Amino acid sequence: MIFVIFSYISLNLTYLIVIPPKEIINSGELIGAILFQKLFGEVLGRKILSSIIAISAASNLLVVVYADSLLIQSIAREGFLPFSDAIASNYPNGTPLLALLINVSISIGVLFLPQNGDIYNYIVSMQVYPNQLFHAVLCIGIYKARYRFPEIKAPIKSPHIAVIFCFLSSTIIFAAPFSSPSTLVKSYSFGGIILFALGSLYWFVNVKLLPWLGNYRVVRKNVYLVHDGLKIKKWIKVYNN
């Protein structure tokens, strides 16, 4: 970790030393490609070495797509979303196929949304920004869980200073785009907020509003999938007497 931190700090210092600040702001390109061009020239730096960035981005994309597919699958196992049984399944071949297809479809759709030259930055921001809001909410959830279930002792417990630091940093990053005059920045920030609002509305309607109108409550029951034997939760209606 120390080596990785040192490498990242050294790389960012290199950017600031080699590349003029105005060129960084006005370039509209990946800063790594600009650095390679200045250090190694047009052919070796810009065309050959810059391909390393593409390979690195592709590798990262594959890892993130698969990891996020497992996240979608884990959410589906809670039984809250429509078609949870199919999404949570590892059928066929022990692979979260449907969750993977959902993630890939969303990723491809995002690629076609922007219409300017900042597509890469837009996609990265669309992925990072909602995560910061989720991290802030997660920090609140940690203390809520500790308060409601004091008898549960986690084998690895996050220290208070780490949770507070995560909450403050995520909140600052979440609030920062609202002070920016950039339309692009505001588009992904409001887009992330709308997605969270839709998710909250879906929860409120299904867990609070409809049960209140229908005089029932929703409870979760553990079931096992037929094809792969995975344990998931099913939301069932229990009508009040």
mmCIF file of N, CA, C and O in Angstrom, residues 37-132:
data_model
loop_
_atom_site.group_PDB
_atom_site.id
_atom_site.type_symbol
_atom_site.label_atom_id
_atom_site.label_comp_id
_atom_site.label_asym_id
_atom_site.label_seq_id
_atom_site.Cartn_x
_atom_site.Cartn_y
_atom_site.Cartn_z
ATOM 1 N N GLN A 37 3.377 11.906 -24.606
ATOM 2 C CA GLN A 37 3.759 12.645 -25.816
ATOM 3 C C GLN A 37 4.907 13.614 -25.524
ATOM 4 O O GLN A 37 5.848 13.730 -26.313
ATOM 5 N N LYS A 38 4.860 14.281 -24.392
ATOM 6 C CA LYS A 38 5.896 15.255 -24.060
ATOM 7 C C LYS A 38 7.218 14.580 -23.720
ATOM 8 O O LYS A 38 8.290 15.116 -24.003
ATOM 9 N N LEU A 39 7.151 13.412 -23.118
ATOM 10 C CA LEU A 39 8.376 12.731 -22.694
ATOM 11 C C LEU A 39 9.014 11.914 -23.815
ATOM 12 O O LEU A 39 10.244 11.851 -23.921
ATOM 13 N N PHE A 40 8.183 11.277 -24.666
ATOM 14 C CA PHE A 40 8.714 10.321 -25.632
ATOM 15 C C PHE A 40 8.384 10.645 -27.078
ATOM 16 O O PHE A 40 8.694 9.853 -27.977
ATOM 17 N N GLY A 41 7.727 11.774 -27.320
ATOM 18 C CA GLY A 41 7.461 12.174 -28.691
ATOM 19 C C GLY A 41 6.120 11.708 -29.218
ATOM 20 O O GLY A 41 5.356 11.014 -28.538
ATOM 21 N N GLU A 42 5.868 12.085 -30.478
ATOM 22 C CA GLU A 42 4.564 11.845 -31.094
ATOM 23 C C GLU A 42 4.315 10.370 -31.355
ATOM 24 O O GLU A 42 3.244 9.843 -31.037
ATOM 25 N N VAL A 43 5.308 9.673 -31.948
ATOM 26 C CA VAL A 43 5.081 8.279 -32.350
ATOM 27 C C VAL A 43 5.140 7.345 -31.143
ATOM 28 O O VAL A 43 4.173 6.631 -30.834
ATOM 29 N N LEU A 44 6.297 7.327 -30.449
ATOM 30 C CA LEU A 44 6.463 6.411 -29.327
ATOM 31 C C LEU A 44 5.536 6.764 -28.168
ATOM 32 O O LEU A 44 4.877 5.891 -27.596
ATOM 33 N N GLY A 45 5.477 8.040 -27.836
ATOM 34 C CA GLY A 45 4.706 8.438 -26.667
ATOM 35 C C GLY A 45 3.214 8.453 -26.902
ATOM 36 O O GLY A 45 2.451 7.819 -26.173
ATOM 37 N N ARG A 46 2.778 9.163 -27.950
ATOM 38 C CA ARG A 46 1.345 9.374 -28.153
ATOM 39 C C ARG A 46 0.644 8.152 -28.732
ATOM 40 O O ARG A 46 -0.493 7.838 -28.361
ATOM 41 N N LYS A 47 1.304 7.451 -29.655
ATOM 42 C CA LYS A 47 0.630 6.355 -30.354
ATOM 43 C C LYS A 47 0.908 4.989 -29.747
ATOM 44 O O LYS A 47 0.010 4.154 -29.653
ATOM 45 N N ILE A 48 2.156 4.741 -29.359
ATOM 46 C CA ILE A 48 2.510 3.403 -28.874
ATOM 47 C C ILE A 48 2.277 3.283 -27.375
ATOM 48 O O ILE A 48 1.526 2.411 -26.915
ATOM 49 N N LEU A 49 2.919 4.151 -26.595
ATOM 50 C CA LEU A 49 2.790 4.036 -25.148
ATOM 51 C C LEU A 49 1.382 4.363 -24.650
ATOM 52 O O LEU A 49 0.947 3.843 -23.626
ATOM 53 N N SER A 50 0.676 5.215 -25.409
ATOM 54 C CA SER A 50 -0.688 5.530 -24.991
ATOM 55 C C SER A 50 -1.612 4.328 -25.083
ATOM 56 O O SER A 50 -2.672 4.292 -24.446
ATOM 57 N N SER A 51 -1.211 3.332 -25.891
ATOM 58 C CA SER A 51 -2.013 2.117 -25.959
ATOM 59 C C SER A 51 -2.019 1.386 -24.621
ATOM 60 O O SER A 51 -2.933 0.605 -24.331
ATOM 61 N N ILE A 52 -0.995 1.634 -23.789
ATOM 62 C CA ILE A 52 -0.970 1.039 -22.451
ATOM 63 C C ILE A 52 -2.171 1.522 -21.648
ATOM 64 O O ILE A 52 -2.760 0.770 -20.869
ATOM 65 N N ILE A 53 -2.538 2.777 -21.839
ATOM 66 C CA ILE A 53 -3.691 3.317 -21.127
ATOM 67 C C ILE A 53 -4.957 2.583 -21.549
ATOM 68 O O ILE A 53 -5.810 2.239 -20.714
ATOM 69 N N ALA A 54 -5.087 2.326 -22.858
ATOM 70 C CA ALA A 54 -6.264 1.609 -23.350
ATOM 71 C C ALA A 54 -6.329 0.198 -22.780
ATOM 72 O O ALA A 54 -7.396 -0.284 -22.384
ATOM 73 N N ILE A 55 -5.173 -0.487 -22.729
ATOM 74 C CA ILE A 55 -5.136 -1.847 -22.180
ATOM 75 C C ILE A 55 -5.488 -1.823 -20.688
ATOM 76 O O ILE A 55 -6.251 -2.673 -20.192
ATOM 77 N N SER A 56 -4.945 -0.852 -19.980
ATOM 78 C CA SER A 56 -5.237 -0.734 -18.554
ATOM 79 C C SER A 56 -6.717 -0.450 -18.326
ATOM 80 O O SER A 56 -7.350 -1.037 -17.434
ATOM 81 N N ALA A 57 -7.277 0.463 -19.133
ATOM 82 C CA ALA A 57 -8.699 0.787 -18.997
ATOM 83 C C ALA A 57 -9.574 -0.419 -19.306
ATOM 84 O O ALA A 57 -10.578 -0.668 -18.632
ATOM 85 N N ALA A 58 -9.199 -1.187 -20.344
ATOM 86 C CA ALA A 58 -9.975 -2.378 -20.704
ATOM 87 C C ALA A 58 -9.917 -3.423 -19.589
ATOM 88 O O ALA A 58 -10.929 -4.052 -19.257
ATOM 89 N N SER A 59 -8.737 -3.613 -19.010
ATOM 90 C CA SER A 59 -8.603 -4.568 -17.911
ATOM 91 C C SER A 59 -9.439 -4.147 -16.712
ATOM 92 O O SER A 59 -10.129 -4.966 -16.093
ATOM 93 N N ASN A 60 -9.363 -2.870 -16.392
ATOM 94 C CA ASN A 60 -10.166 -2.348 -15.284
ATOM 95 C C ASN A 60 -11.653 -2.500 -15.564
ATOM 96 O O ASN A 60 -12.445 -2.834 -14.674
ATOM 97 N N LEU A 61 -12.042 -2.280 -16.815
ATOM 98 C CA LEU A 61 -13.450 -2.403 -17.185
ATOM 99 C C LEU A 61 -13.961 -3.824 -16.965
ATOM 100 O O LEU A 61 -15.048 -4.039 -16.431
ATOM 101 N N LEU A 62 -13.160 -4.808 -17.366
ATOM 102 C CA LEU A 62 -13.570 -6.210 -17.202
ATOM 103 C C LEU A 62 -13.739 -6.552 -15.723
ATOM 104 O O LEU A 62 -14.696 -7.232 -15.329
ATOM 105 N N VAL A 63 -12.798 -6.100 -14.904
ATOM 106 C CA VAL A 63 -12.869 -6.382 -13.470
ATOM 107 C C VAL A 63 -14.085 -5.716 -12.848
ATOM 108 O O VAL A 63 -14.842 -6.336 -12.077
ATOM 109 N N VAL A 64 -14.311 -4.442 -13.182
ATOM 110 C CA VAL A 64 -15.420 -3.697 -12.586
ATOM 111 C C VAL A 64 -16.760 -4.263 -13.035
ATOM 112 O O VAL A 64 -17.697 -4.396 -12.230
ATOM 113 N N VAL A 65 -16.881 -4.618 -14.324
ATOM 114 C CA VAL A 65 -18.140 -5.161 -14.824
ATOM 115 C C VAL A 65 -18.494 -6.453 -14.103
ATOM 116 O O VAL A 65 -19.634 -6.667 -13.683
ATOM 117 N N TYR A 66 -17.507 -7.328 -13.931
ATOM 118 C CA TYR A 66 -17.785 -8.602 -13.257
ATOM 119 C C TYR A 66 -18.055 -8.381 -11.765
ATOM 120 O O TYR A 66 -18.966 -8.994 -11.198
ATOM 121 N N ALA A 67 -17.270 -7.503 -11.137
ATOM 122 C CA ALA A 67 -17.476 -7.246 -9.705
ATOM 123 C C ALA A 67 -18.841 -6.608 -9.463
ATOM 124 O O ALA A 67 -19.553 -6.985 -8.517
ATOM 125 N N ASP A 68 -19.231 -5.660 -10.312
ATOM 126 C CA ASP A 68 -20.546 -5.033 -10.163
ATOM 127 C C ASP A 68 -21.671 -6.020 -10.455
ATOM 128 O O ASP A 68 -22.771 -5.900 -9.904
ATOM 129 N N SER A 69 -21.411 -6.989 -11.325
ATOM 130 C CA SER A 69 -22.411 -8.028 -11.581
ATOM 131 C C SER A 69 -22.660 -8.859 -10.325
ATOM 132 O O SER A 69 -23.801 -9.212 -10.015
ATOM 133 N N LEU A 70 -21.589 -9.164 -9.596
ATOM 134 C CA LEU A 70 -21.749 -9.871 -8.328
ATOM 135 C C LEU A 70 -22.501 -9.018 -7.319
ATOM 136 O O LEU A 70 -23.269 -9.536 -6.499
ATOM 137 N N LEU A 71 -22.282 -7.700 -7.372
ATOM 138 C CA LEU A 71 -23.017 -6.794 -6.487
ATOM 139 C C LEU A 71 -24.505 -6.809 -6.826
ATOM 140 O O LEU A 71 -25.356 -6.875 -5.920
ATOM 141 N N ILE A 72 -24.826 -6.751 -8.119
ATOM 142 C CA ILE A 72 -26.233 -6.828 -8.541
ATOM 143 C C ILE A 72 -26.847 -8.145 -8.101
ATOM 144 O O ILE A 72 -27.994 -8.197 -7.631
ATOM 145 N N GLN A 73 -26.089 -9.219 -8.233
ATOM 146 C CA GLN A 73 -26.579 -10.532 -7.822
ATOM 147 C C GLN A 73 -26.847 -10.568 -6.317
ATOM 148 O O GLN A 73 -27.860 -11.124 -5.871
ATOM 149 N N SER A 74 -25.953 -9.974 -5.529
ATOM 150 C CA SER A 74 -26.140 -9.953 -4.075
ATOM 151 C C SER A 74 -27.372 -9.150 -3.690
ATOM 152 O O SER A 74 -28.112 -9.522 -2.771
ATOM 153 N N ILE A 75 -27.602 -8.040 -4.396
ATOM 154 C CA ILE A 75 -28.809 -7.241 -4.141
ATOM 155 C C ILE A 75 -30.050 -8.047 -4.483
ATOM 156 O O ILE A 75 -31.057 -8.028 -3.762
ATOM 157 N N ALA A 76 -29.989 -8.779 -5.602
ATOM 158 C CA ALA A 76 -31.135 -9.584 -6.012
ATOM 159 C C ALA A 76 -31.442 -10.678 -4.992
ATOM 160 O O ALA A 76 -32.605 -11.061 -4.814
ATOM 161 N N ARG A 77 -30.424 -11.185 -4.313
ATOM 162 C CA ARG A 77 -30.645 -12.229 -3.315
ATOM 163 C C ARG A 77 -31.435 -11.732 -2.109
ATOM 164 O O ARG A 77 -31.946 -12.528 -1.329
ATOM 165 N N GLU A 78 -31.510 -10.414 -1.952
ATOM 166 C CA GLU A 78 -32.349 -9.863 -0.892
ATOM 167 C C GLU A 78 -33.826 -9.908 -1.264
ATOM 168 O O GLU A 78 -34.692 -9.647 -0.421
ATOM 169 N N GLY A 79 -34.130 -10.211 -2.534
ATOM 170 C CA GLY A 79 -35.508 -10.425 -2.956
ATOM 171 C C GLY A 79 -36.337 -9.186 -3.136
ATOM 172 O O GLY A 79 -37.558 -9.265 -3.298
ATOM 173 N N PHE A 80 -35.726 -8.024 -3.141
ATOM 174 C CA PHE A 80 -36.489 -6.774 -3.168
ATOM 175 C C PHE A 80 -36.845 -6.341 -4.584
ATOM 176 O O PHE A 80 -37.882 -5.726 -4.804
ATOM 177 N N LEU A 81 -35.986 -6.634 -5.551
ATOM 178 C CA LEU A 81 -36.181 -6.166 -6.914
ATOM 179 C C LEU A 81 -37.033 -7.153 -7.714
ATOM 180 O O LEU A 81 -37.121 -8.335 -7.371
ATOM 181 N N PRO A 82 -37.667 -6.680 -8.802
ATOM 182 C CA PRO A 82 -38.405 -7.598 -9.673
ATOM 183 C C PRO A 82 -37.466 -8.632 -10.296
ATOM 184 O O PRO A 82 -36.289 -8.346 -10.547
ATOM 185 N N PHE A 83 -37.973 -9.824 -10.542
ATOM 186 C CA PHE A 83 -37.220 -10.923 -11.158
ATOM 187 C C PHE A 83 -35.963 -11.278 -10.354
ATOM 188 O O PHE A 83 -34.931 -11.646 -10.913
ATOM 189 N N SER A 84 -36.049 -11.159 -9.033
ATOM 190 C CA SER A 84 -34.883 -11.418 -8.184
ATOM 191 C C SER A 84 -34.396 -12.854 -8.311
ATOM 192 O O SER A 84 -33.193 -13.116 -8.247
ATOM 193 N N ASP A 85 -35.330 -13.798 -8.476
ATOM 194 C CA ASP A 85 -34.924 -15.203 -8.562
ATOM 195 C C ASP A 85 -33.967 -15.436 -9.720
ATOM 196 O O ASP A 85 -32.937 -16.108 -9.581
ATOM 197 N N ALA A 86 -34.312 -14.880 -10.894
ATOM 198 C CA ALA A 86 -33.492 -15.088 -12.087
ATOM 199 C C ALA A 86 -32.172 -14.337 -11.983
ATOM 200 O O ALA A 86 -31.114 -14.859 -12.352
ATOM 201 N N ILE A 87 -32.207 -13.108 -11.467
ATOM 202 C CA ILE A 87 -30.992 -12.300 -11.389
ATOM 203 C C ILE A 87 -30.017 -12.884 -10.376
ATOM 204 O O ILE A 87 -28.800 -12.863 -10.579
ATOM 205 N N ALA A 88 -30.524 -13.445 -9.284
ATOM 206 C CA ALA A 88 -29.655 -13.974 -8.229
ATOM 207 C C ALA A 88 -29.034 -15.309 -8.591
ATOM 208 O O ALA A 88 -28.054 -15.731 -7.976
ATOM 209 N N SER A 89 -29.567 -15.971 -9.589
ATOM 210 C CA SER A 89 -29.140 -17.332 -9.885
ATOM 211 C C SER A 89 -27.760 -17.377 -10.529
ATOM 212 O O SER A 89 -27.357 -16.468 -11.260
ATOM 213 N N ASN A 90 -27.046 -18.469 -10.250
ATOM 214 C CA ASN A 90 -25.773 -18.759 -10.917
ATOM 215 C C ASN A 90 -25.957 -19.754 -12.053
ATOM 216 O O ASN A 90 -25.011 -20.426 -12.467
ATOM 217 N N TYR A 91 -27.170 -19.838 -12.570
ATOM 218 C CA TYR A 91 -27.481 -20.784 -13.638
ATOM 219 C C TYR A 91 -27.461 -20.065 -14.973
ATOM 220 O O TYR A 91 -28.029 -18.966 -15.091
ATOM 221 N N PRO A 92 -26.823 -20.568 -16.027
ATOM 222 C CA PRO A 92 -26.105 -21.851 -16.062
ATOM 223 C C PRO A 92 -24.611 -21.673 -15.798
ATOM 224 O O PRO A 92 -24.093 -20.566 -15.767
ATOM 225 N N ASN A 93 -23.922 -22.782 -15.651
ATOM 226 C CA ASN A 93 -22.461 -22.854 -15.573
ATOM 227 C C ASN A 93 -21.873 -22.090 -14.397
ATOM 228 O O ASN A 93 -20.739 -21.624 -14.458
ATOM 229 N N GLY A 94 -22.638 -21.920 -13.333
ATOM 230 C CA GLY A 94 -22.102 -21.270 -12.150
ATOM 231 C C GLY A 94 -21.714 -19.817 -12.357
ATOM 232 O O GLY A 94 -20.789 -19.315 -11.704
ATOM 233 N N THR A 95 -22.397 -19.128 -13.273
ATOM 234 C CA THR A 95 -22.050 -17.746 -13.622
ATOM 235 C C THR A 95 -23.264 -16.837 -13.424
ATOM 236 O O THR A 95 -24.376 -17.207 -13.808
ATOM 237 N N PRO A 96 -23.073 -15.653 -12.828
ATOM 238 C CA PRO A 96 -24.190 -14.706 -12.686
ATOM 239 C C PRO A 96 -24.536 -14.066 -14.036
ATOM 240 O O PRO A 96 -24.339 -12.871 -14.254
ATOM 241 N N LEU A 97 -25.038 -14.890 -14.956
ATOM 242 C CA LEU A 97 -25.186 -14.473 -16.348
ATOM 243 C C LEU A 97 -26.141 -13.292 -16.495
ATOM 244 O O LEU A 97 -25.814 -12.300 -17.155
ATOM 245 N N LEU A 98 -27.326 -13.375 -15.902
ATOM 246 C CA LEU A 98 -28.304 -12.307 -16.080
ATOM 247 C C LEU A 98 -27.837 -11.010 -15.435
ATOM 248 O O LEU A 98 -28.012 -9.921 -15.998
ATOM 249 N N ALA A 99 -27.230 -11.104 -14.253
ATOM 250 C CA ALA A 99 -26.682 -9.909 -13.610
ATOM 251 C C ALA A 99 -25.580 -9.296 -14.461
ATOM 252 O O ALA A 99 -25.467 -8.070 -14.570
ATOM 253 N N LEU A 100 -24.776 -10.145 -15.097
ATOM 254 C CA LEU A 100 -23.712 -9.662 -15.971
ATOM 255 C C LEU A 100 -24.298 -8.953 -17.197
ATOM 256 O O LEU A 100 -23.815 -7.885 -17.591
ATOM 257 N N LEU A 101 -25.351 -9.529 -17.779
ATOM 258 C CA LEU A 101 -25.985 -8.910 -18.944
ATOM 259 C C LEU A 101 -26.618 -7.568 -18.586
ATOM 260 O O LEU A 101 -26.579 -6.620 -19.379
ATOM 261 N N ILE A 102 -27.189 -7.465 -17.399
ATOM 262 C CA ILE A 102 -27.779 -6.195 -16.961
ATOM 263 C C ILE A 102 -26.709 -5.120 -16.849
ATOM 264 O O ILE A 102 -26.865 -3.992 -17.342
ATOM 265 N N ASN A 103 -25.592 -5.473 -16.224
ATOM 266 C CA ASN A 103 -24.511 -4.503 -16.052
ATOM 267 C C ASN A 103 -23.912 -4.093 -17.388
ATOM 268 O O ASN A 103 -23.643 -2.909 -17.634
ATOM 269 N N VAL A 104 -23.683 -5.068 -18.269
ATOM 270 C CA VAL A 104 -23.116 -4.764 -19.582
ATOM 271 C C VAL A 104 -24.068 -3.890 -20.391
ATOM 272 O O VAL A 104 -23.644 -2.938 -21.071
ATOM 273 N N SER A 105 -25.366 -4.167 -20.332
ATOM 274 C CA SER A 105 -26.350 -3.371 -21.079
ATOM 275 C C SER A 105 -26.363 -1.924 -20.606
ATOM 276 O O SER A 105 -26.410 -0.998 -21.419
ATOM 277 N N ILE A 106 -26.304 -1.734 -19.283
ATOM 278 C CA ILE A 106 -26.278 -0.371 -18.753
ATOM 279 C C ILE A 106 -24.995 0.345 -19.174
ATOM 280 O O ILE A 106 -25.024 1.522 -19.560
ATOM 281 N N SER A 107 -23.869 -0.362 -19.117
ATOM 282 C CA SER A 107 -22.587 0.241 -19.495
ATOM 283 C C SER A 107 -22.589 0.654 -20.967
ATOM 284 O O SER A 107 -22.126 1.742 -21.321
ATOM 285 N N ILE A 108 -23.120 -0.205 -21.823
ATOM 286 C CA ILE A 108 -23.183 0.122 -23.253
ATOM 287 C C ILE A 108 -24.124 1.300 -23.486
ATOM 288 O O ILE A 108 -23.846 2.187 -24.298
ATOM 289 N N GLY A 109 -25.238 1.329 -22.754
ATOM 290 C CA GLY A 109 -26.165 2.440 -22.903
ATOM 291 C C GLY A 109 -25.557 3.768 -22.524
ATOM 292 O O GLY A 109 -25.770 4.778 -23.204
ATOM 293 N N VAL A 110 -24.760 3.773 -21.445
ATOM 294 C CA VAL A 110 -24.107 5.018 -21.014
ATOM 295 C C VAL A 110 -23.136 5.519 -22.075
ATOM 296 O O VAL A 110 -22.959 6.725 -22.265
ATOM 297 N N LEU A 111 -22.501 4.599 -22.802
ATOM 298 C CA LEU A 111 -21.540 4.997 -23.828
ATOM 299 C C LEU A 111 -22.186 5.836 -24.917
ATOM 300 O O LEU A 111 -21.541 6.685 -25.524
ATOM 301 N N PHE A 112 -23.455 5.634 -25.170
ATOM 302 C CA PHE A 112 -24.124 6.346 -26.246
ATOM 303 C C PHE A 112 -24.818 7.618 -25.775
ATOM 304 O O PHE A 112 -25.360 8.365 -26.591
ATOM 305 N N LEU A 113 -24.816 7.882 -24.471
ATOM 306 C CA LEU A 113 -25.494 9.071 -23.973
ATOM 307 C C LEU A 113 -24.744 10.370 -24.265
ATOM 308 O O LEU A 113 -25.309 11.297 -24.823
ATOM 309 N N PRO A 114 -23.454 10.499 -23.911
ATOM 310 C CA PRO A 114 -22.761 11.774 -24.143
ATOM 311 C C PRO A 114 -22.559 12.024 -25.630
ATOM 312 O O PRO A 114 -22.383 11.096 -26.421
ATOM 313 N N GLN A 115 -22.548 13.292 -26.002
ATOM 314 C CA GLN A 115 -22.379 13.656 -27.404
ATOM 315 C C GLN A 115 -21.185 14.573 -27.620
ATOM 316 O O GLN A 115 -21.074 15.197 -28.667
ATOM 317 N N ASN A 116 -20.295 14.685 -26.624
ATOM 318 C CA ASN A 116 -19.130 15.551 -26.781
ATOM 319 C C ASN A 116 -17.853 14.755 -26.580
ATOM 320 O O ASN A 116 -17.879 13.540 -26.483
ATOM 321 N N GLY A 117 -16.730 15.442 -26.519
ATOM 322 C CA GLY A 117 -15.437 14.759 -26.448
ATOM 323 C C GLY A 117 -15.038 14.290 -25.073
ATOM 324 O O GLY A 117 -13.994 13.667 -24.926
ATOM 325 N N ASP A 118 -15.834 14.576 -24.045
ATOM 326 C CA ASP A 118 -15.476 14.206 -22.683
ATOM 327 C C ASP A 118 -16.161 12.913 -22.264
ATOM 328 O O ASP A 118 -16.597 12.764 -21.127
ATOM 329 N N ILE A 119 -16.251 11.956 -23.171
ATOM 330 C CA ILE A 119 -16.991 10.736 -22.880
ATOM 331 C C ILE A 119 -16.344 9.963 -21.735
ATOM 332 O O ILE A 119 -17.024 9.492 -20.823
ATOM 333 N N TYR A 120 -15.013 9.836 -21.780
ATOM 334 C CA TYR A 120 -14.333 9.047 -20.745
ATOM 335 C C TYR A 120 -14.555 9.671 -19.370
ATOM 336 O O TYR A 120 -14.925 8.972 -18.414
ATOM 337 N N ASN A 121 -14.329 10.962 -19.255
ATOM 338 C CA ASN A 121 -14.513 11.629 -17.970
ATOM 339 C C ASN A 121 -15.962 11.543 -17.508
ATOM 340 O O ASN A 121 -16.245 11.419 -16.315
ATOM 341 N N TYR A 122 -16.884 11.631 -18.462
ATOM 342 C CA TYR A 122 -18.309 11.547 -18.123
ATOM 343 C C TYR A 122 -18.642 10.184 -17.535
ATOM 344 O O TYR A 122 -19.326 10.085 -16.523
ATOM 345 N N ILE A 123 -18.151 9.120 -18.176
ATOM 346 C CA ILE A 123 -18.447 7.762 -17.712
ATOM 347 C C ILE A 123 -17.832 7.520 -16.337
ATOM 348 O O ILE A 123 -18.464 6.938 -15.447
ATOM 349 N N VAL A 124 -16.586 7.958 -16.161
ATOM 350 C CA VAL A 124 -15.926 7.793 -14.865
ATOM 351 C C VAL A 124 -16.697 8.534 -13.780
ATOM 352 O O VAL A 124 -16.923 8.013 -12.675
ATOM 353 N N SER A 125 -17.132 9.748 -14.085
ATOM 354 C CA SER A 125 -17.879 10.542 -13.105
ATOM 355 C C SER A 125 -19.227 9.901 -12.788
ATOM 356 O O SER A 125 -19.665 9.899 -11.638
ATOM 357 N N MET A 126 -19.897 9.366 -13.812
ATOM 358 C CA MET A 126 -21.180 8.707 -13.604
ATOM 359 C C MET A 126 -21.030 7.499 -12.686
ATOM 360 O O MET A 126 -21.949 7.146 -11.952
ATOM 361 N N GLN A 127 -19.863 6.855 -12.728
ATOM 362 C CA GLN A 127 -19.639 5.693 -11.879
ATOM 363 C C GLN A 127 -19.198 6.099 -10.471
ATOM 364 O O GLN A 127 -19.625 5.508 -9.478
ATOM 365 N N VAL A 128 -18.367 7.126 -10.387
ATOM 366 C CA VAL A 128 -17.787 7.518 -9.106
ATOM 367 C C VAL A 128 -18.780 8.312 -8.263
ATOM 368 O O VAL A 128 -18.902 8.077 -7.050
ATOM 369 N N TYR A 129 -19.526 9.232 -8.883
ATOM 370 C CA TYR A 129 -20.356 10.156 -8.114
ATOM 371 C C TYR A 129 -21.445 9.447 -7.306
ATOM 372 O O TYR A 129 -21.562 9.683 -6.095
ATOM 373 N N PRO A 130 -22.264 8.573 -7.920
ATOM 374 C CA PRO A 130 -23.257 7.866 -7.094
ATOM 375 C C PRO A 130 -22.623 7.019 -6.002
ATOM 376 O O PRO A 130 -23.221 6.838 -4.931
ATOM 377 N N ASN A 131 -21.426 6.502 -6.248
ATOM 378 C CA ASN A 131 -20.743 5.717 -5.214
ATOM 379 C C ASN A 131 -20.458 6.556 -3.975
ATOM 380 O O ASN A 131 -20.520 6.051 -2.848
ATOM 381 N N GLN A 132 -20.126 7.829 -4.174
ATOM 382 C CA GLN A 132 -19.844 8.691 -3.022
ATOM 383 C C GLN A 132 -21.086 8.897 -2.178
ATOM 384 O O GLN A 132 -21.023 8.894 -0.939
#
